[in-house]
Amino acid sequence: MVKKLHFFLFLNIFLLSFSFTIQAQTRFCKRVAAVQNIVERSHYQPKPLTDSLSSSVFKLFIKNLDPDAEFFTQENYSIFKEDRFQLDDNIKNHDCDFIEKYNVELLKQIFFVKNFLNDFNTEKFQYNNAEKITLNPEAVPFSIENNIALKEYWRKKIKKEILDEIVEQDTILSSIQKNFNRLEKEIKPKIIAKNLCLLNEISLKDGNVKEFAKNSFLNALLKYQDPHSSFFSNSEKVGFERSISSNQESFGFSTEKNDSGEIVVRYISPGSPAFKHADFEVNDIIKSLESNGDVLKTYCVSDEDIQDFTRAEDHKTILFTLKKKNGRIQQVKLTRTLQKVEENSITGFIVEKDKKFGYIKLPSFYTDLESPNGLGVANDVAKQLYKLQQENIEGLILDLRFNGGGAMKEATDLSGMFINKGPLSILKYNNGETFTIKDANRGSLFTKPMVVLVNHFSASASEFFSAAMQDYNRALIVGTPTHGKASAQVILPLDETDQDLGFVKLTVEKFYRSTGRSHQGIGVQPDILLPSLYDGLKTSEKFQDFALKADSAKITLKPRPLPTIPIQHLKRLSEERVANNKGFHLLKQTNKNLVKAYFDTSEEILTPIENYNRTQEYKDLWKPYTNFKNEFKTNFTTKNTNSTTEVLSYSPDYKTMNEQVIEEISSEIYIEEAYNILTDYINLQNH
């Protein structure tokens, strides 16, 4: 009776809370209209408001709201389905009432799941029945029939997570069987509590479910145009700008969530406000944040919520309430200051055996958004190259693996440092007009042989640079095919006079190689291919919904490449080494086993613990390669330049970080093979 009363009381509050005010409704409509106007005016290839848009946006919207298909049922679909071919008309008619049903249904489903998760705490789970649990199910929307089936789905999900944790803690079957009841009793409430926390995160996302649903719709509307267009709130805009900026206002720390749902200080940047305050330490638990009357309690919130709060324009000074390792509660007040974005900084290293080469890893094509000259990664590379050339290096390895791109100007400036002059790329706008990007400066900063390392996650500006180096025969491109993103985006406000309305990151142009060819959806193909753990996975641009298609552009200025590199000979030498390299052999085998076991299977397993060894199988798949990698050391030595060594002598913290980077370089089979390829290249030139 009490539970029923609680439910009806909640339902009344719930329905009242979802009564739209005219102001909120008008604001959402204003955003929808502004997004559609900007798309029609500025997108590279805007799609018309038709039933096709409506059905596609509907699917994307549901996916955004319920990405793992674990809330909405076929009963919810019966409520939503009328919008499938109606959303285009809603947009045309400025009718935004449709959003209300999604707010109501999502919160209702979250509450329903939270309710029976609490009931699971007192329910005795059975583990001896031959119960099937599907591995890696595709997240198919509305695949669950009704709320009865939804409850059963979540019961299996919780049981699977409990079994995963048990097998994670004890891999010996006889020991697991002996201690199963004790382990299950300890782990079950923690798993349930963790899932309840995650549900709270969803219900509080973007402030509340209302904002979450609205932003999910705006993103669906933009993602239908192409995968890289999206809606940004103010804090999301700041976060994106940080990812491509060399300097940003920051408190200088990062966080992670522990198994108890608490936010823990994971890392503190040397020299930052957090670093300078003696009472702000790694492993502190952040209990709350307070600024200008706003308070964020941190239990069951996400790292994203912490970032949003600390990035807010009016949260320049924040009072942090911390729980120290000894249990003491401490309050610390910090003020944001302009900091070098640590992830976006580079150092040149020397890698040396028979020959001495420079090695530079580029994390992104970051820039200085505050500077009129936009000095960023190209300027930093120039400084490191100067230091490296003082050491008389014979060649250079530029590492662009996992570099997702950034500022196109930086890619242009960096490319110009390695060629004499000429066209680098061709831009094409939505009206069909083209513009050739040129390196107008005669001469090169560095003329010795180069290898550029790339992988499946090298994208956008990384591909711009790699393609230019390849088209000019300026460098050997080594690794795997790149991501295949050949489009450029800009950030635009939805309303110039009301920036609180939000922003869009919009695709406004495509770029092409100086030869007129496109790598859109194809990627830059390496001159020398190396195996990867990601081979066979659908990670590239061409697998994304609504990706732009490859075409070509008219050439107005032909590039004048350097003499052809003897790629076939160098490729043959590399292939012989890779075939006889234990690390690459184990890597290929690991990739093959992982793809087969986890990405190409619809296998089902049983819940009796003697049959539930999936976690151990997963560990066993990784073990041979992991053991090799932990013990592997390159055949060259890695060290700092004399200039860097002098700087490090004044900073013990940076010295520790530097030592870790050197250790990483010294255990990399890819960098070793890049070193060997560059050595072969120089030896060929000398004969």
C-alpha atoms as one frame of an Amber mdcrd trajectory, in Angstrom:
protein
   0.000   0.000   0.000   2.862   2.370   0.931   4.614   1.585  -2.350   1.438
   2.299  -4.352   0.921   5.575  -2.498   4.555   6.497  -3.188   4.095   5.724
  -6.885   0.937   7.810  -7.302   2.480  10.673  -5.346   5.518  10.532  -7.636
   3.313  10.351 -10.717   1.420  13.491  -9.739   4.651  15.401  -9.084   6.104
  13.920 -12.260   3.195  15.074 -14.445   3.218  18.524 -12.894   6.976  18.843
 -13.439   6.499  18.148 -17.138   3.895  20.831 -17.738   5.599  22.991 -20.316
   5.791  26.697 -19.639   5.242  28.937 -22.649   8.708  30.379 -22.171  10.475
  26.996 -22.240   8.426  25.841 -25.221   9.188  29.026 -27.139  12.918  28.730
 -26.377  13.089  25.174 -27.688  11.151  26.172 -30.817  13.513  29.072 -31.313
  16.476  26.683 -31.162  14.903  24.233 -33.624  14.107  27.034 -36.087  17.595
  28.527 -35.712  19.278  25.159 -36.302  17.203  24.532 -39.431  17.893  28.053
 -40.758  21.647  27.699 -40.225  21.659  24.273 -41.906  19.774  25.570 -44.943
  21.991  28.644 -45.208  25.464  27.332 -44.376  25.747  23.516 -44.427  27.911
  22.073 -47.181  25.114  19.855 -48.505  21.809  20.667 -46.713  19.063  18.063
 -46.944  15.470  19.181 -47.517  12.634  19.039 -44.971  10.850  15.913 -46.172
   9.466  12.650 -44.810  12.914  11.165 -45.425  14.393  13.686 -42.986  11.583
  12.989 -40.547  12.041   9.199 -40.460  15.835   9.459 -40.215  15.817  12.119
 -37.501  13.245  10.041 -35.603  15.619   7.050 -35.535  18.598   9.191 -34.521
  16.538  10.916 -31.828  15.450   7.626 -30.239  19.055   6.385 -30.415  20.230
   9.528 -28.616  17.598   9.123 -25.898  18.099   5.385 -25.415  21.483   4.456
 -26.945  21.574   0.920 -25.501  17.859   0.206 -26.143  17.227  -0.563 -22.478
  14.394   1.820 -21.550  11.881   2.149 -24.358   9.589  -0.767 -25.231   7.173
  -1.490 -28.066   4.506   0.101 -25.888   6.497   3.348 -25.945   6.824   3.024
 -29.712   3.039   2.990 -30.056   3.087   6.462 -28.459   6.013   7.782 -30.512
   5.302   6.287 -33.944   2.981   9.067 -35.113   6.045  11.360 -35.265   7.996
   9.137 -37.640   6.795  11.026 -40.728   5.564  14.140 -38.944   8.708  15.808
 -37.598   9.389  17.701 -40.841   5.926  19.246 -40.588   6.504  20.075 -36.913
   9.646  21.978 -37.871   7.942  23.812 -40.746   4.985  24.786 -38.565   7.047
  25.691 -35.475   5.080  23.101 -33.540   7.259  21.809 -30.701   4.655  20.064
 -28.571   5.899  16.674 -29.770   8.908  16.850 -27.413   6.737  16.599 -24.307
   5.787  12.948 -24.789   9.465  11.948 -24.979  10.227  13.810 -21.752   7.332
  12.088 -20.004   7.984   8.582 -21.325  11.746   8.633 -20.723  11.460   9.792
 -17.132   8.626   7.311 -16.520  10.770   4.447 -17.843  13.800   5.537 -15.814
  11.670   5.678 -12.677  10.226   2.233 -13.453  13.715   0.723 -13.863  14.996
   2.409 -10.679  11.986   1.045  -8.795  12.593  -2.596  -9.668  16.374  -2.241
  -9.301  15.728  -1.388  -5.671  13.476  -4.484  -5.470  16.364  -6.614  -6.809
  18.261  -5.909  -3.567  15.857  -8.203  -1.687  15.193 -10.668  -4.514  17.222
 -13.886  -4.452  18.722 -14.439  -7.894  18.975 -17.944  -9.310  22.217 -18.902
 -11.032  21.818 -22.650 -11.552  19.168 -22.564 -14.265  20.252 -22.966 -17.879
  19.464 -19.316 -18.620  20.701 -17.724 -21.820  22.180 -14.263 -21.980  22.952
 -12.746 -25.366  26.482 -11.413 -25.773  27.023  -8.082 -27.515  23.380  -7.582
 -28.494  22.787  -4.970 -31.164  21.056  -1.983 -29.597  17.867  -2.268 -31.653
  15.295   0.340 -30.562  12.006  -1.029 -29.214  13.268  -4.613 -29.247  11.735
  -5.158 -25.779   8.027  -5.988 -25.922   6.717  -4.414 -22.711   7.667  -3.463
 -19.151   7.435  -7.065 -17.963  10.073  -8.000 -20.547  12.033  -4.864 -19.629
  12.278  -6.000 -16.023  13.507  -9.423 -17.135  16.091  -7.768 -19.413  17.457
  -5.739 -16.488  17.479  -8.784 -14.198  19.695 -10.578 -16.729  21.837  -7.467
 -17.212  22.465  -7.169 -13.449  23.163 -10.897 -13.128  25.647 -10.741 -15.988
  27.462  -7.806 -14.380  27.600  -9.689 -11.067  29.058 -12.750 -12.794  31.560
 -10.574 -14.682  32.752  -9.069 -11.399  32.996 -12.461  -9.669  35.086 -13.909
 -12.490  37.176 -10.720 -12.513  37.999 -11.149  -8.825  38.730 -14.880  -8.880
  39.667 -16.702 -12.075  39.970 -20.214 -10.573  36.698 -22.088 -11.147  36.926
 -24.329  -8.070  37.551 -21.284  -5.861  34.660 -19.376  -7.455  32.297 -22.313
  -6.862  33.412 -22.613  -3.249  33.035 -18.875  -2.491  30.220 -18.038  -4.913
  27.504 -17.267  -2.333  29.751 -14.963  -0.326  31.046 -13.152  -3.416  27.557
 -12.759  -4.874  26.248 -11.325  -1.610  29.080  -8.765  -1.482  29.006  -7.770
  -5.129  25.270  -7.648  -5.878  24.385  -4.493  -3.879  27.414  -2.674  -5.328
  26.373  -3.519  -8.903  22.800  -2.389  -8.233  24.010   0.839  -6.574  26.305
   1.544  -9.549  23.420   1.132 -12.000  21.154   3.346  -9.888  23.882   5.982
 -10.010  24.042   5.736 -13.792  20.260   6.152 -13.991  20.504   9.244 -11.824
  23.123  10.608 -14.198  20.767  10.126 -17.137  17.828  11.735 -15.348  20.012
  14.732 -14.409  21.847  14.948 -17.735  21.980  18.482 -19.182  20.236  19.718
 -16.046  17.164  17.495 -16.336  15.423  15.089 -18.692  13.644  17.950 -20.449
  16.915  19.552 -21.555  18.412  16.151 -22.363  15.503  15.314 -24.673  15.598
  18.717 -26.378  19.353  18.591 -26.944  19.037  15.000 -28.179  16.544  16.135
 -30.803  18.723  19.061 -31.921  21.680  16.713 -32.299  19.577  14.231 -34.271
  18.513  17.033 -36.611  22.158  17.971 -37.191  23.582  14.418 -37.354  21.151
  13.692 -40.191  23.080  16.254 -42.231  26.447  14.578 -41.516  28.211  12.846
 -38.592  30.288  15.888 -37.602  27.570  18.516 -37.222  26.229  18.870 -33.689
  24.567  21.149 -31.158  26.715  22.731 -28.437  25.671  24.191 -25.127  28.006
  26.880 -23.748  30.012  24.376 -21.688  30.237  21.913 -24.596  31.553  24.716
 -26.798  34.216  25.521 -24.183  35.140  21.820 -23.978  35.490  21.539 -27.752
  37.588  24.695 -27.955  39.806  23.327 -25.180  40.428  20.169 -27.228  41.919
  22.226 -30.079  43.461  25.035 -28.048  47.018  25.453 -26.810  45.885  27.632
 -23.891  42.690  27.605 -21.850  41.418  28.873 -18.525  41.512  25.908 -16.168
  41.692  24.789 -12.533  44.265  22.203 -13.627  42.891  18.841 -12.558  40.967
  15.899 -13.974  38.620  13.457 -12.266  37.283   9.940 -12.542  34.433   8.072
 -10.895  35.252   5.220  -8.522  33.196   2.034  -8.065  31.212   3.691  -5.284
  30.008   6.464  -7.592  32.267   9.120  -6.031  34.207  11.700  -8.026  37.937
  11.331  -7.344  40.773  13.679  -8.314  42.774  11.596 -10.787  45.461  14.014
 -11.988  46.742  17.521 -11.194  48.647  19.538 -13.810  52.006  20.933 -12.658
  51.889  24.708 -12.172  48.074  24.892 -12.146  45.864  26.468  -9.423  45.080
  22.971  -8.081  48.804  22.126  -8.054  49.720  25.286  -6.122  47.179  24.636
  -3.353  48.700  22.218  -0.821  45.289  20.935   0.330  44.117  19.879  -3.137
  45.569  16.414  -3.784  45.318  13.376  -6.039  42.839  10.790  -4.649  40.790
  13.462  -2.854  37.047  12.780  -3.184  35.135  15.852  -4.350  31.909  16.026
  -2.327  30.541  19.295  -3.737  31.342  22.381  -5.790  29.936  25.839  -5.043
  30.146  29.060  -7.033  27.963  32.172  -7.285  25.126  30.508  -5.419  25.219
  27.366  -7.612  25.920  24.093  -5.805  26.707  20.714  -7.362  26.582  17.682
  -5.074  28.743  15.047  -6.681  27.276  11.716  -5.640  25.941   9.912  -8.727
  26.912  12.612 -11.188  29.201  12.141 -14.174  32.649  13.511 -14.967  30.888
  15.480 -17.707  28.757  17.236 -15.063  31.933  18.212 -13.180  33.462  19.594
 -16.375  30.306  21.552 -17.198  30.321  23.161 -13.754  34.031  24.036 -13.774
  33.862  25.433 -17.321  30.813  27.644 -16.749  31.495  31.296 -17.508  30.316
  32.513 -14.095  32.175  29.790 -12.138  35.639  31.363 -12.320  36.165  30.803
  -8.579  34.854  27.585  -6.998  34.746  26.360  -3.413  35.516  22.619  -3.442
  34.485  20.435  -0.525  36.930  17.519  -0.393  37.107  14.288   1.562  40.749
  13.492   2.274  42.256   9.990   2.394  42.090  10.058   6.220  38.359  10.878
   6.109  38.761  14.548   7.054  36.532  17.085   5.234  38.467  20.019   3.784
  37.268  23.078   1.856  39.519  24.536  -0.856  38.845  27.634  -2.958  40.446
  27.767  -6.422  40.355  30.390  -9.171  40.736  29.484 -12.837  43.813  30.805
 -14.618  45.072  30.615 -18.177  47.017  27.359 -18.530  48.850  25.525 -21.267
  46.556  22.633 -22.234  48.786  19.752 -21.193  47.390  17.250 -23.679  48.162
  19.769 -26.422  51.884  20.153 -25.909  54.758  18.469 -27.663  58.379  17.556
 -26.999  60.974  16.382 -29.469  63.029  13.303 -28.573  66.101  11.696 -30.065
  65.882   8.021 -31.067  69.304   6.616 -31.853  71.065   3.382 -32.761  73.088
   3.317 -35.981  71.476   6.600 -36.974  70.137   9.554 -35.012  66.526  10.580
 -35.718  64.092  13.022 -34.199  60.727  11.819 -32.892  57.722  14.116 -32.289
  54.218  12.986 -31.359  51.402  15.385 -32.333  48.349  14.867 -30.088  46.145
  17.205 -32.154  46.331  20.189 -34.484  45.751  22.595 -31.631  45.961  26.364
 -31.972  45.922  29.501 -29.834  42.330  30.714 -30.167  43.162  33.946 -28.321
  46.038  34.919 -30.604  45.399  36.816 -33.868  48.218  34.768 -35.417  46.829
  31.503 -34.028  50.239  30.165 -32.980  49.780  26.494 -32.113  51.150  23.104
 -33.047  53.043  24.282 -36.159  54.902  26.886 -34.126  55.655  24.321 -31.395
  56.939  21.797 -33.961  59.191  24.493 -35.407  60.708  25.100 -31.954  61.256
  21.383 -31.377  62.744  20.950 -34.850  65.247  23.699 -34.085  66.318  21.832
 -30.932  66.510  18.508 -32.795  68.549  19.932 -35.656  71.029  21.282 -33.112
  71.607  17.596 -32.297  72.382  16.811 -35.988  69.498  14.409 -36.592  69.500
  12.581 -39.947  65.718  12.151 -40.246  62.395  12.686 -38.497  59.482  10.526
 -37.339  56.215  12.443 -36.919  53.621  10.401 -35.008  50.011  11.276 -35.913
  48.381   8.125 -34.548  45.141   8.885 -32.660  45.384  12.523 -33.791  41.760
  13.437 -34.540  42.574  16.751 -36.212  41.964  20.336 -35.173  42.707  23.664
 -36.822  43.137  23.563 -40.606  45.405  26.617 -40.480  47.841  24.634 -38.309
  47.810  21.757 -40.823  48.528  24.256 -43.615  51.380  25.919 -41.699  52.893
  22.574 -40.712  52.738  21.260 -44.277  54.475  24.401 -45.524  57.411  23.748
 -43.205  58.332  20.600 -45.176  57.765  21.582 -48.828  59.224  24.377 -50.949
  55.940  25.923 -52.074  52.784  25.021 -53.984  49.162  23.866 -53.566  48.346
  21.831 -50.448  44.630  21.238 -50.721  41.445  22.330 -52.513  38.400  23.558
 -50.594  34.904  23.202 -52.045  31.965  25.214 -50.679  28.221  24.535 -50.748
  27.786  26.691 -53.870  30.279  24.516 -55.784  33.035  27.119 -55.817  36.567
  26.011 -54.960  39.616  27.604 -53.390  43.171  26.268 -53.523  45.085  26.385
 -50.239  48.722  27.125 -51.019  52.014  27.270 -49.196  53.092  30.683 -50.346
  56.447  30.721 -48.576  59.392  29.562 -50.613  61.764  27.198 -48.814  61.489
  24.501 -46.131  62.325  24.419 -42.454  63.353  20.750 -42.598  64.495  18.898
 -45.732  65.797  15.556 -44.452  63.909  12.223 -44.839  60.678  11.735 -42.891
  58.265   9.022 -41.808  54.713   9.949 -40.781  52.995   7.361 -38.558  49.188
   7.155 -38.921  46.387   4.814 -37.895  42.609   4.351 -38.213  42.058   7.258
 -35.792  44.196   9.834 -37.607  41.541  12.172 -38.964  40.762  15.499 -40.622
  43.753  17.868 -40.253  46.005  14.802 -39.745  44.824  13.513 -43.114  45.277
  16.953 -44.706  48.928  16.943 -43.623  49.577  13.255 -44.451  48.025  13.604
 -47.907  50.144  16.686 -48.678  53.340  14.893 -47.609  52.377  11.891 -49.745
  51.418  13.929 -52.821  54.742  15.763 -52.720  56.748  12.555 -52.080  57.985
  14.419 -49.028  57.505  11.629 -46.478  56.751   7.943 -46.198  53.276   7.394
 -44.733  53.406   4.320 -42.474  50.674   2.534 -40.515  47.033   1.840 -41.393
  44.477   3.659 -43.589  43.361   6.849 -41.857  39.821   7.680 -40.703  38.515
   9.211 -43.931  37.214  12.611 -42.790  37.686  15.258 -45.470  35.285  17.917
 -44.246  35.744  21.097 -42.230  33.515  22.523 -39.502  32.975  25.922 -37.912
  31.215  26.884 -34.671  28.303  29.271 -35.169  25.986  30.827 -32.575  22.290
  30.072 -33.003  21.617  33.742 -32.269  24.249  36.495 -32.428  22.409  38.508
 -29.761  21.566  35.594 -27.429  24.513  33.246 -27.082  22.795  31.398 -24.218
  20.653  29.877 -26.958  23.628  27.690 -27.850  25.878  26.961 -30.806  26.224
  24.539 -33.687  29.354  22.883 -34.999  28.501  22.770 -38.697  30.134  21.169
 -41.718  30.575  24.017 -44.205  33.086  22.685 -46.729  34.949  19.651 -48.023
  38.665  19.525 -48.728  40.514  17.562 -51.387  44.081  16.549 -52.057  46.177
  18.848 -54.246  45.669  16.248 -56.993  41.885  16.819 -56.884  41.232  13.380
 -55.385  39.242  12.915 -52.188  39.996  10.702 -49.198  36.492  11.215 -47.795
  35.303   7.840 -46.501  38.444   6.231 -47.947  41.255   7.582 -45.831  44.858
   8.259 -46.747  46.329   4.909 -47.741  49.773   4.339 -46.188  52.798   3.691
 -48.385  53.784   0.901 -45.997  51.029  -0.959 -44.183  51.462  -2.238 -40.628
  49.075  -4.566 -38.747  46.827  -3.051 -36.076  44.641  -4.189 -33.192  41.836
  -2.205 -34.845  41.927  -3.987 -38.207  38.489  -5.283 -39.155  36.634  -2.972
 -36.779  34.109  -0.529 -38.196  35.758   2.604 -36.853  36.265   4.695 -39.997
  34.144   7.454 -41.495  32.500   5.283 -44.142  30.709   3.242 -41.458  29.039
   6.300 -39.916  25.435   7.109 -40.720  24.936   9.941 -43.232  28.650  10.345
 -43.973  29.412  12.546 -46.979  30.450  10.771 -50.182  33.790  10.954 -51.949
  34.007  12.918 -55.201  36.684  15.052 -56.848  37.594  18.691 -57.360  38.954
  20.551 -60.348  42.674  21.371 -60.214  43.724  24.963 -60.906  47.339  24.612
 -59.745  49.310  21.392 -60.077  51.703  20.289 -57.320  55.336  19.725 -58.221
  56.346  16.649 -56.226  59.860  15.627 -55.318  61.381  12.554 -57.012  59.478
   9.328 -56.421  60.348   7.412 -53.257  61.363   3.738 -53.872  58.318   2.539
 -51.938  58.170  -1.038 -53.248  61.692  -1.846 -52.131  61.170  -0.281 -48.711
  57.811  -2.028 -48.404  59.385  -5.417 -49.120  62.054  -4.892 -46.454  59.408
  -3.856 -43.911  57.150  -6.808 -44.722  60.070  -9.205 -44.140  60.744  -7.673
 -40.722  57.057  -7.646 -39.723  56.636 -11.302 -40.789  59.515 -12.286 -38.488
  58.552  -9.964 -35.625  57.024 -11.778 -32.647  55.205  -8.649 -31.475  53.456
  -8.031 -34.797  52.605 -11.732 -35.075  50.983 -11.705 -31.612  49.241  -8.433
 -32.393  47.700  -9.836 -35.589  46.604 -12.998 -33.805  45.073 -10.992 -30.956
  43.156  -8.824 -33.404  41.898 -11.870 -35.300  40.732 -13.593 -32.108  39.064
 -10.469 -30.729  37.154  -9.734 -33.933  36.010 -13.343 -34.183  35.045 -13.715
 -30.520  33.536 -10.311 -29.805  32.537  -8.529 -32.995  31.544 -11.259 -35.447
  29.468 -13.350 -33.058  25.871 -13.620 -31.934  26.791 -16.440 -29.566  24.817
 -16.938 -26.375  26.146 -18.254 -23.093  24.610 -19.897 -20.057  24.558 -18.437
 -16.565  25.711 -21.439 -14.478  29.125 -20.272 -13.313  30.983 -23.300 -14.680
  29.923 -22.194 -18.168  30.499 -18.501 -17.541  34.142 -17.977 -18.379  33.822
 -15.117 -20.851  35.859 -12.666 -18.800  38.694 -15.157 -18.423  38.570 -15.937
 -22.152  38.854 -12.204 -22.846  41.916 -11.926 -20.582  43.463 -15.008 -22.179
  43.060 -13.477 -25.648  45.074 -10.430 -24.601  47.618 -12.198 -22.430  50.291
 -13.230 -24.998  50.478  -9.770 -26.604  50.238  -7.954 -23.257  53.072 -10.043
 -21.807  55.204  -9.337 -24.882  54.500  -5.602 -24.757  55.339  -5.397 -21.053
  58.759  -6.896 -21.692  59.558  -5.396 -25.114  62.269  -2.775 -25.530  63.136
  -1.075 -28.821  66.467  -1.663 -30.527  67.272   2.043 -30.224  67.764   4.368
 -27.254  65.462   7.302 -26.543  66.702  10.492 -24.934  65.992  14.204 -24.615
  67.686  16.993 -26.499  70.258  18.966 -24.509  67.876  21.918 -24.480  65.030
  19.859 -22.978  67.365  18.309 -20.398  68.291  21.781 -19.176  64.616  22.825
 -18.864  63.752  19.619 -16.954  66.419  20.300 -14.362  64.239  23.134 -13.059
  61.008  21.095 -12.843  60.937  17.726 -11.006  57.256  17.168 -11.898  57.780
  17.639 -15.617  60.884  15.474 -15.351  58.786  12.573 -14.014  56.271  12.985
 -16.834  59.102  13.160 -19.358  60.579   9.900 -18.070  57.205   8.201 -18.513
  57.015   9.380 -22.147  60.529   8.075 -22.842  59.502   4.718 -21.338  56.455
   4.601 -23.646  58.514   5.396 -26.760  61.055   2.724 -25.764  58.383  -0.004
 -25.649  56.688   0.697 -29.014  57.067  -1.786 -31.870  55.480   0.734 -34.273
  58.094   3.378 -33.528  60.833   0.755 -33.839  59.549  -0.255 -37.283  59.270
   3.427 -38.292  62.904   3.812 -37.208  63.906   0.785 -39.326  61.986   2.052
 -42.376  63.615   5.479 -42.120  67.020   3.830 -41.785  66.357   1.753 -44.946
  65.260   4.906 -46.788  68.417   6.835 -45.909  70.635   3.848 -46.747  68.995
   3.654 -50.194  69.591   7.360 -50.765  73.267   6.946 -49.884  73.846   4.226
 -52.490
